[in-house]
Coordinates of N, CA and C in Angstrom, one line a residue:
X189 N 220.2 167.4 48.9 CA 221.1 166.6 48.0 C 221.3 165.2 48.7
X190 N 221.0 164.3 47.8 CA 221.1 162.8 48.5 C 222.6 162.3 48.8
X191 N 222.5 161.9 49.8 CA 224.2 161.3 50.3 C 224.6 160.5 49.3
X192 N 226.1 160.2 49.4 CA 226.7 159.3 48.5 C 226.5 157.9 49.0
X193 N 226.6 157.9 50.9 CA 226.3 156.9 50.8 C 225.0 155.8 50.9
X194 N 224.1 156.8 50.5 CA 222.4 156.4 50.9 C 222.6 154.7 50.1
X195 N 223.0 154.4 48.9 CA 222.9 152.9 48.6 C 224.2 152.4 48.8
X196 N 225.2 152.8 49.7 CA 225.8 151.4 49.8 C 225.3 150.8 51.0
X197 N 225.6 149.7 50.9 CA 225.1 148.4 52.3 C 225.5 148.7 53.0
X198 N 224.9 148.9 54.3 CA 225.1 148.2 55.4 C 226.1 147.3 56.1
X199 N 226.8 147.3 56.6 CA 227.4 146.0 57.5 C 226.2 144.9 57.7
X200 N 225.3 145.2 58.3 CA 223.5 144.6 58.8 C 223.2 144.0 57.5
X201 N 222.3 144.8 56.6 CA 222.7 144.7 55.4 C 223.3 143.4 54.6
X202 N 224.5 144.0 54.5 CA 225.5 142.8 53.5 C 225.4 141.2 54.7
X203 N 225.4 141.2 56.1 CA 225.4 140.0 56.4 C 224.1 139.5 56.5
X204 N 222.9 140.3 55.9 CA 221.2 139.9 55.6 C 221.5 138.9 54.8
X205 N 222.1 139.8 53.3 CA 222.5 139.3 52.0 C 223.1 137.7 52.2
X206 N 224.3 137.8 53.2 CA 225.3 136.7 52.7 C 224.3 135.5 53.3
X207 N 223.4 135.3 55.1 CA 223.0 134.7 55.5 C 221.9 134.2 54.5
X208 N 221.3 135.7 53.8 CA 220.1 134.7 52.8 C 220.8 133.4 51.5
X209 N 221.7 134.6 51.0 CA 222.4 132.9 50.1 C 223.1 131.9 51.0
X210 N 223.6 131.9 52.0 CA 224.0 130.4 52.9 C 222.4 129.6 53.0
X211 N 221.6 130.2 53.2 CA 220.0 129.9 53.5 C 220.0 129.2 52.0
X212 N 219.7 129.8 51.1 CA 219.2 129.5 50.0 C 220.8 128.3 49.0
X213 N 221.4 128.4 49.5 CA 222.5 126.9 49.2 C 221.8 125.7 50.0
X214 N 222.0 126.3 51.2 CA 221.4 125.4 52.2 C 220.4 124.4 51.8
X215 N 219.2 125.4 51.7 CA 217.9 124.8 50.8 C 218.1 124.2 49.4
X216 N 219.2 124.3 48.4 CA 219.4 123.6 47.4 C 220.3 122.5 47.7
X217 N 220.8 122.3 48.6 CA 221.6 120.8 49.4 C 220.8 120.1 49.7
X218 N 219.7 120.5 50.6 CA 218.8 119.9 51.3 C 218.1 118.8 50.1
X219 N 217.4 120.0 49.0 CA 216.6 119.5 48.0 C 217.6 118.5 47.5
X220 N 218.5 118.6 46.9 CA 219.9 117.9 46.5 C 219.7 116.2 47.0
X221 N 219.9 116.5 48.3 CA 219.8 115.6 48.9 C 218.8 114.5 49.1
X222 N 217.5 115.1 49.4 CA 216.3 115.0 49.2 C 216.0 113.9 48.0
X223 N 216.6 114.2 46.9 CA 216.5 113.5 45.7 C 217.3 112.6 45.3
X224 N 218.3 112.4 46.1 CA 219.4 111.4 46.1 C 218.4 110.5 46.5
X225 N 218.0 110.7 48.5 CA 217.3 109.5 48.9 C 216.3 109.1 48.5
X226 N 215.7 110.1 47.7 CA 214.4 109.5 47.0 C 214.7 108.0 46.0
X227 N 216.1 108.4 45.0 CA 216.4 107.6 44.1 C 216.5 106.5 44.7
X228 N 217.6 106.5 45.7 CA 218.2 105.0 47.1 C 216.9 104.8 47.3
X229 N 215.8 105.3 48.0 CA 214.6 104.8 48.3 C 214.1 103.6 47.5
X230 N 213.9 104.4 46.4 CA 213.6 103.4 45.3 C 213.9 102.5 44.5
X231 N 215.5 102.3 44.5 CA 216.0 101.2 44.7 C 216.1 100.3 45.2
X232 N 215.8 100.8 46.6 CA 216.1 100.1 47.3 C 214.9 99.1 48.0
X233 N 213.7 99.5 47.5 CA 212.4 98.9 47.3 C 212.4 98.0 46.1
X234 N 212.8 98.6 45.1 CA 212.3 97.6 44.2 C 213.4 96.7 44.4
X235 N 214.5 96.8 44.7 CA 215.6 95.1 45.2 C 214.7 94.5 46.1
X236 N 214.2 94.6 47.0 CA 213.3 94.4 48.3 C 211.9 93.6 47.6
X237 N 211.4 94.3 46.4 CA 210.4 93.9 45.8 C 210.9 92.1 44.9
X238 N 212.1 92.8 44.4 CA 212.1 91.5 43.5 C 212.6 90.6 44.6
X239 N 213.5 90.7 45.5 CA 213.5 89.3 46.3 C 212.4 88.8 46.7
X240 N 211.6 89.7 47.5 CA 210.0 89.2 47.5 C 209.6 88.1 46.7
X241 N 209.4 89.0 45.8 CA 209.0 87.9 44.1 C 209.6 86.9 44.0
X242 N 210.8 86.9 44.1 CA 211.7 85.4 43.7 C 211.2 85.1 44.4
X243 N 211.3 85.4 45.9 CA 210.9 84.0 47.0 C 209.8 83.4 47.5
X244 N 208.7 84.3 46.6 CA 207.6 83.5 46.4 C 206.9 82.5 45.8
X245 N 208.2 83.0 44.7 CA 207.9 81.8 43.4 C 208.6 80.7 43.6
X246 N 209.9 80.7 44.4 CA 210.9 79.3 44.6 C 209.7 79.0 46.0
X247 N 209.6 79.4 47.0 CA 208.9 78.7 48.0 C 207.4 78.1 47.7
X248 N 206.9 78.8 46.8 CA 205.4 78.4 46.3 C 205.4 77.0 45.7
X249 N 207.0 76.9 45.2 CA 206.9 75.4 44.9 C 207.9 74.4 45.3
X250 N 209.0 74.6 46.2 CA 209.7 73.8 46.7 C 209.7 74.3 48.2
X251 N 208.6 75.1 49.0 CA 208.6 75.1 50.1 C 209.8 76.0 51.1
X252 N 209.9 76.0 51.8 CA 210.8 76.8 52.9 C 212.3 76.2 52.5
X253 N 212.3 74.9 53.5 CA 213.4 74.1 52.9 C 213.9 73.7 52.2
X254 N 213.5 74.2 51.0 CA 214.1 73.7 49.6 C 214.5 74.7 49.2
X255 N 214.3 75.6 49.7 CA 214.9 77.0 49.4 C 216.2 77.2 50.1
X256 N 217.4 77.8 48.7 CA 218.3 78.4 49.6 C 218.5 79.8 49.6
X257 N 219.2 81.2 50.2 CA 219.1 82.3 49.5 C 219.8 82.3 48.8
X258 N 220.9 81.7 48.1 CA 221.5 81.9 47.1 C 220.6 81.5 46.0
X259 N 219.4 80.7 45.8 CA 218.6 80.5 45.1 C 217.8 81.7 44.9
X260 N 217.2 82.6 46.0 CA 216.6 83.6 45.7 C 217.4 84.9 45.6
X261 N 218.9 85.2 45.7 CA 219.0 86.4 45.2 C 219.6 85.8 43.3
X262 N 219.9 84.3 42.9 CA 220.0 83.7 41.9 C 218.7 84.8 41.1
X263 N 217.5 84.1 41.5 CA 216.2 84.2 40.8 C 215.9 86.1 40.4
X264 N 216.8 86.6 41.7 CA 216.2 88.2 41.7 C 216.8 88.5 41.3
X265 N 218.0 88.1 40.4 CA 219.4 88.8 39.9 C 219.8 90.0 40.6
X266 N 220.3 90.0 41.5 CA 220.5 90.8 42.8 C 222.0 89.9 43.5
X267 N 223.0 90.9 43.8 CA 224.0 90.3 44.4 C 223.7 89.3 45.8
X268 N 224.3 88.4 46.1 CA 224.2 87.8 47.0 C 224.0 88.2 48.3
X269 N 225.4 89.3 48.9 CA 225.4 90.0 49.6 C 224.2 91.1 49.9
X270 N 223.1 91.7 49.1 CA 222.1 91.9 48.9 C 220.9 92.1 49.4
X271 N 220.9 90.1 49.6 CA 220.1 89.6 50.6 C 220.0 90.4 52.1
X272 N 221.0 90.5 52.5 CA 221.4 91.2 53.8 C 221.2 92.7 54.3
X273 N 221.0 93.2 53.0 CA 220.6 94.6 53.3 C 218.8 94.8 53.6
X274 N 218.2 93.8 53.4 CA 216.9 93.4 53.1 C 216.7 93.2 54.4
X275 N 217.0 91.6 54.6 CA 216.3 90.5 55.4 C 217.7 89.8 56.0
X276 N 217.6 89.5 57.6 CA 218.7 89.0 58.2 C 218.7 87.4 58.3
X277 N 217.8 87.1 57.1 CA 217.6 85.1 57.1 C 216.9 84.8 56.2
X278 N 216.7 83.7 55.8 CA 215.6 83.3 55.1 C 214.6 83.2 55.7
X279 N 214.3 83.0 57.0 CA 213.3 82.6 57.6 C 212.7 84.2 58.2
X280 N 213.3 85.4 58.0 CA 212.8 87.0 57.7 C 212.0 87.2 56.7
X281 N 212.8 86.3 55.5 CA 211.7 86.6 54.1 C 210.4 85.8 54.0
X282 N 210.7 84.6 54.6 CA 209.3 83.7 54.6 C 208.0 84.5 55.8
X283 N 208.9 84.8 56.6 CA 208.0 85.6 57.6 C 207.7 87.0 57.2
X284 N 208.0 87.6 56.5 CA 207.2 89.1 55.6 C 206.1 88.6 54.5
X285 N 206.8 87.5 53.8 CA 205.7 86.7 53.0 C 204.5 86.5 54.0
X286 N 204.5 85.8 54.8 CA 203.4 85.3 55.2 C 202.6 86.8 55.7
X287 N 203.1 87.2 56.0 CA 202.2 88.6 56.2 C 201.7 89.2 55.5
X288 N 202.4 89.0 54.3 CA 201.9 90.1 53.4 C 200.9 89.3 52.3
X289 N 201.0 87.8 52.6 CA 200.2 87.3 51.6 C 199.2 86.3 52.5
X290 N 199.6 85.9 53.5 CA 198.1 85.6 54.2 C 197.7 85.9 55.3
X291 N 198.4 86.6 56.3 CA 197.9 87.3 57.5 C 196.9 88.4 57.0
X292 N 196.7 89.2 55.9 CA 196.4 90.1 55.3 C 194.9 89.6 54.8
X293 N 195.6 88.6 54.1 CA 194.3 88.1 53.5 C 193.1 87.4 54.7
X294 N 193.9 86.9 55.8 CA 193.2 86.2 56.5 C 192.2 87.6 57.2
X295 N 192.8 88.2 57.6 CA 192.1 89.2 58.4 C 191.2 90.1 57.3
X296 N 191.0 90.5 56.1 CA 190.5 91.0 55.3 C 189.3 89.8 55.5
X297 N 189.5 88.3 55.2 CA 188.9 87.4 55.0 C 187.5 87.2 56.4
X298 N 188.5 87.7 57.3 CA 187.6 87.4 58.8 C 186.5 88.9 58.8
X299 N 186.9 89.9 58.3 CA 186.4 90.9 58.0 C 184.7 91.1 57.3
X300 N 185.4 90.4 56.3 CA 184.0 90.2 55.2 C 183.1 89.2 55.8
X301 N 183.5 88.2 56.8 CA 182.5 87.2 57.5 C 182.1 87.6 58.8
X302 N 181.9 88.6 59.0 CA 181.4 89.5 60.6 C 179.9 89.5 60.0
X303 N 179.7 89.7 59.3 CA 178.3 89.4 58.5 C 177.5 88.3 58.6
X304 N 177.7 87.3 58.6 CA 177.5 85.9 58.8 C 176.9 85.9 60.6
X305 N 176.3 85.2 61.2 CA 175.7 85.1 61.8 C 176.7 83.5 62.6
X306 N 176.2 82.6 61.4 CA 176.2 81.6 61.7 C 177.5 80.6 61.7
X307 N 178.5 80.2 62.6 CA 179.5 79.5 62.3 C 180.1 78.5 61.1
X308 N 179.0 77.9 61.1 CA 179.2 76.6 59.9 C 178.8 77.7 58.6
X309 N 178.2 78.3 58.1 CA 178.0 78.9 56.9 C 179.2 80.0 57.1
X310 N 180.0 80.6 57.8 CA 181.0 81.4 58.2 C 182.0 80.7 57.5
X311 N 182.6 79.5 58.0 CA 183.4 78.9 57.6 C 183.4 77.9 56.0
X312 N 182.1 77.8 55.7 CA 181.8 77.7 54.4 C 182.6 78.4 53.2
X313 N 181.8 79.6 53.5 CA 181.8 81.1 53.0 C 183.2 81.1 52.7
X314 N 184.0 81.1 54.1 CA 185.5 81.4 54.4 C 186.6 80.2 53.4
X315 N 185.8 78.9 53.0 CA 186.2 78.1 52.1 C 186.3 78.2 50.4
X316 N 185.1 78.8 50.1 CA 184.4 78.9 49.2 C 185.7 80.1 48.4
X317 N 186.1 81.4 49.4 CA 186.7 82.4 49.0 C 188.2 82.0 48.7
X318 N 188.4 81.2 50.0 CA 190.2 80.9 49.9 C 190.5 79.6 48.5
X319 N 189.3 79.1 48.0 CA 189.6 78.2 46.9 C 189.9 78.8 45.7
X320 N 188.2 79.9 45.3 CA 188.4 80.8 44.2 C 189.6 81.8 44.3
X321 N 190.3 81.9 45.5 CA 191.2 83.1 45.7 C 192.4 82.3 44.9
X322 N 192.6 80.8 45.3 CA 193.7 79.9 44.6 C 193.3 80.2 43.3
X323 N 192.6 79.7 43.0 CA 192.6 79.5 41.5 C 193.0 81.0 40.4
X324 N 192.3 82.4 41.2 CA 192.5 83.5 40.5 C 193.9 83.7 40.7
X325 N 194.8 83.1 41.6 CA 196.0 83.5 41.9 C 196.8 82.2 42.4
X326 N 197.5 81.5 41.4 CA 197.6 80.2 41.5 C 199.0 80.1 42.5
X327 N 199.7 81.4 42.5 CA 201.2 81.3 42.9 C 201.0 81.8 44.5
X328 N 200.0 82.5 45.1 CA 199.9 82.2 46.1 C 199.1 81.3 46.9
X329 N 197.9 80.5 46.5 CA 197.0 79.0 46.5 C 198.9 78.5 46.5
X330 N 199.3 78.4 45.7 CA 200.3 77.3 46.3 C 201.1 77.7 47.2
X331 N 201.8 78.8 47.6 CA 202.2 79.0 48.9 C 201.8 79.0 50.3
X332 N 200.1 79.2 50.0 CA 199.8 78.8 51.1 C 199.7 77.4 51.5
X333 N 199.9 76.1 50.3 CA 200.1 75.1 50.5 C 201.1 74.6 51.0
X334 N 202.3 75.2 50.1 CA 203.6 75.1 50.6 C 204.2 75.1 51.8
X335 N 203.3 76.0 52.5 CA 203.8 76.6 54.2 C 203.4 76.4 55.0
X336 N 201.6 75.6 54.7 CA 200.5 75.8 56.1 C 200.7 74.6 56.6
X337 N 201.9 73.7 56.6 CA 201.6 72.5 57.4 C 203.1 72.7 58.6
X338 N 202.9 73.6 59.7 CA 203.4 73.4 60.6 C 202.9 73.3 61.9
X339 N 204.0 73.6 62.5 CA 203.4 73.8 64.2 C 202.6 74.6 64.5
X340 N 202.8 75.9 64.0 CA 202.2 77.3 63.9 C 201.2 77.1 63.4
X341 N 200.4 76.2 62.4 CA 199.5 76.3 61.4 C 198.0 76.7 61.9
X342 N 197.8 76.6 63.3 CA 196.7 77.1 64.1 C 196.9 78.4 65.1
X343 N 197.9 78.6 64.6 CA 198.3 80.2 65.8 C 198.1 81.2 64.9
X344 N 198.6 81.1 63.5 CA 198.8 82.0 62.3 C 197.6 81.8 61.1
X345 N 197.8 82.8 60.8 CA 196.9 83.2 58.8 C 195.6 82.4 59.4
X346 N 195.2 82.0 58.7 CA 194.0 81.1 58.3 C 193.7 80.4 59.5
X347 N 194.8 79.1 59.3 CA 194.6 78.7 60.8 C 193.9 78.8 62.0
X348 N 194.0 80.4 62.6 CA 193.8 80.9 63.8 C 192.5 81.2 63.6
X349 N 192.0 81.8 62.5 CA 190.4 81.8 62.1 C 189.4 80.6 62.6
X350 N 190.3 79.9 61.3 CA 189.7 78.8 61.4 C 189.1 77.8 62.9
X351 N 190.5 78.1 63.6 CA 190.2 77.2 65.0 C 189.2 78.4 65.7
X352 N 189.8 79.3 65.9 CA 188.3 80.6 66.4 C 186.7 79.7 65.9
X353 N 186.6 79.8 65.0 CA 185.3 80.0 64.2 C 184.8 78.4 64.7
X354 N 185.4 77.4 64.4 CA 185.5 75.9 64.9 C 184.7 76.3 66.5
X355 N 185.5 76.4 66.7 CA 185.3 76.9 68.7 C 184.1 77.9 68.7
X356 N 183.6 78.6 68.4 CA 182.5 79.3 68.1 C 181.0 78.4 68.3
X357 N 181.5 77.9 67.4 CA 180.4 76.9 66.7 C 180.0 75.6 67.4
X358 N 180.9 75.0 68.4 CA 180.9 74.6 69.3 C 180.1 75.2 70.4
X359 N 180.6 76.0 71.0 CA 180.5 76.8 72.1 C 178.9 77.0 71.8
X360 N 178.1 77.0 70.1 CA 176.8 77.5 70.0 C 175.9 76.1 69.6
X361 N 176.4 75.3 70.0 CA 176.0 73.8 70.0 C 175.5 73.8 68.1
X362 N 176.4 74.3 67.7 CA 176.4 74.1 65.9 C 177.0 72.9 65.5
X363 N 178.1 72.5 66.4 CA 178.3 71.2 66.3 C 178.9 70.4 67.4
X364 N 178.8 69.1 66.9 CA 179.2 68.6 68.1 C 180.9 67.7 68.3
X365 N 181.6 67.7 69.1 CA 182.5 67.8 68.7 C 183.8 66.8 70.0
X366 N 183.9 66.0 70.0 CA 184.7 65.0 70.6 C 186.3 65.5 71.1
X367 N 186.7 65.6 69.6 CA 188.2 66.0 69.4 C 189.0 67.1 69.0
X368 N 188.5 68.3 69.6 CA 188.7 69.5 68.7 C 189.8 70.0 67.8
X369 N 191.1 68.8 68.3 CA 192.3 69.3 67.4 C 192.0 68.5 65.9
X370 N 191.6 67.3 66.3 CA 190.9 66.4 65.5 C 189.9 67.3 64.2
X371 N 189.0 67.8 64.8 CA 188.3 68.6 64.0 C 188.9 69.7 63.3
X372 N 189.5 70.1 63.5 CA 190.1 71.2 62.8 C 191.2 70.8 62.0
X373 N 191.7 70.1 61.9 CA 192.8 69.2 60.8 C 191.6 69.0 59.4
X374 N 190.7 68.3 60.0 CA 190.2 67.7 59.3 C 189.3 68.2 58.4
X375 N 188.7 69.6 59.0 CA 188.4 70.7 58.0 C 189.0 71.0 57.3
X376 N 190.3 71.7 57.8 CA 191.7 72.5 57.3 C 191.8 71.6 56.2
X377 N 192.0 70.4 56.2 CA 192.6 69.4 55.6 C 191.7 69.8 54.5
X378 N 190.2 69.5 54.0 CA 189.8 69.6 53.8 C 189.3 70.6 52.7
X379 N 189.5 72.1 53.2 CA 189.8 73.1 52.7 C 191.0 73.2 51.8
X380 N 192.3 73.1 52.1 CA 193.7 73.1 51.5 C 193.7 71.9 50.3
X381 N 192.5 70.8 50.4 CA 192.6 70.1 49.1 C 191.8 70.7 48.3
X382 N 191.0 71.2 49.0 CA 189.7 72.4 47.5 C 191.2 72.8 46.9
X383 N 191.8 74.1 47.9 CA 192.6 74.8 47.4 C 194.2 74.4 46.2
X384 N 194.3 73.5 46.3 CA 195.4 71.9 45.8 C 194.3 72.8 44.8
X385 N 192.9 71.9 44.8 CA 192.6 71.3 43.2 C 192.5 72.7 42.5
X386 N 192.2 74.1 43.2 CA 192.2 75.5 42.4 C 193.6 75.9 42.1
X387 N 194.3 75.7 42.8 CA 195.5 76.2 42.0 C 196.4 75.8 41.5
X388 N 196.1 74.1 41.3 CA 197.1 73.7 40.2 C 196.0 73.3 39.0
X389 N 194.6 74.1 38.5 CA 193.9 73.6 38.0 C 194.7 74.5 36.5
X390 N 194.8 75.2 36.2 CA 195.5 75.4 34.7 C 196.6 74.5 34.9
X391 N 197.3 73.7 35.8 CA 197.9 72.3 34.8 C 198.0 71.4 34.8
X392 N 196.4 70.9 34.9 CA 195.7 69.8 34.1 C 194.8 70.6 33.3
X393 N 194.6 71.0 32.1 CA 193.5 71.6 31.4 C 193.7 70.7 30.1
X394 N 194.6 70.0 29.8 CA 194.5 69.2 29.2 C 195.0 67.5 29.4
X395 N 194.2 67.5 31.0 CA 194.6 65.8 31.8 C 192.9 65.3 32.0
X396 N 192.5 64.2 31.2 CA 191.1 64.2 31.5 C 190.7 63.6 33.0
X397 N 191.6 63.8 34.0 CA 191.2 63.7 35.2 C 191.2 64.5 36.1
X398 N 192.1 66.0 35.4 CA 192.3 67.2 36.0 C 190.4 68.0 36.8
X399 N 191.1 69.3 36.7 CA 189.8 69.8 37.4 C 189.4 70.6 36.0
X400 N 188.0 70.5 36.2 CA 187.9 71.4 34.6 C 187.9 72.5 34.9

């Protein structure tokens, strides 16, 4: 005859039971949680995203200094205070810009010319891309207008290519060359007016001295 008490629990047992549901709360907090930060995550990116954006579009055309952040969390419709959850300056947001829109590109750019053999046709090539890149993308052609004329302008993005490749080309008697800071301005220079005439070319489309 089976005992009476063959099914009741255990002591062992019942604290299996209680530890599995603390376990299984546990695991529904976690998840709980889990999905809160996911939401903040993504908030908290796309605020991060649109300051980006504003401050691309105010510095693309009035430059670093002409910018203030109250202009760019203005533009991002984003609290003021905002800013600061982000980036600890303005000069944080210009410096993720530049990374993200020409450190990136430059080195993608140096990438695709490891192919090239030859310095002068390297740097051609490397012209030819950064003009049509303005034109297909007129808001960063102007930023990198807006920003490439500093101190830095040969240490960083393009710049640092550019003086590499220069120096190359030298060094392979491709050209000849007096003044090397000289020379590289005056390429650069050179290049950044292609890039001028591609990215402000939709507006002149109807200036008959524009670019067609």
């Amino acid at each position: 005859m089976p005992s009476k008490t063959a099914n009741v629990p255990t002591k062992r047992t019942r604290g299996a039971q209680k530890n599995g549901k603390a376990r299984q709360t546990e695991e529904m907090g976690s998840a709980s949680d889990g999905a809160v930060t996911t939401r903040q995550d993504k908030r908290r990116q796309a605020t991060r995203l649109k300051l980006m954006r504003a401050a691309l579009q105010l510095m693309s055309t009035k430059g670093v200094d002409g910018v203030a952040i109250q202009d760019i969390t203005n533009a991002a419709d984003v609290g003021f205070g905002s800013f600061y959850n982000h980036f600890p300056s303005k000069e944080a947001i210009f410096q993720n810009l530049k990374v993200e829109l020409i450190e990136h590109y430059a080195a993608a750019l140096d990438k695709l010319g490891e192919q090239v053999a030859d310095p002068a046709e390297k740097i051609a090539a490397s012209a030819r891309y950064t003009m049509r890149h303005g034109r297909a993308d007129p808001v960063w052609g102007k930023f990198v207008l807006a920003t490439n004329f500093n101190r830095d302008s040969l240490h960083t993005g393009l710049g640092r290519y550019l003086l590499r490749d220069v120096m190359t080309g030298i060094e392979a008697k491709r050209f000849v060359c007096r003044d090397l800071a000289s020379l590289v301005v005056a390429v650069g220079s050179t290049i950044l007016g292609g890039l001028m005439a591609e990215a402000t070319a939709s507006e002149h489309t109807n200036d008959p001295f524009g670019s067609p």
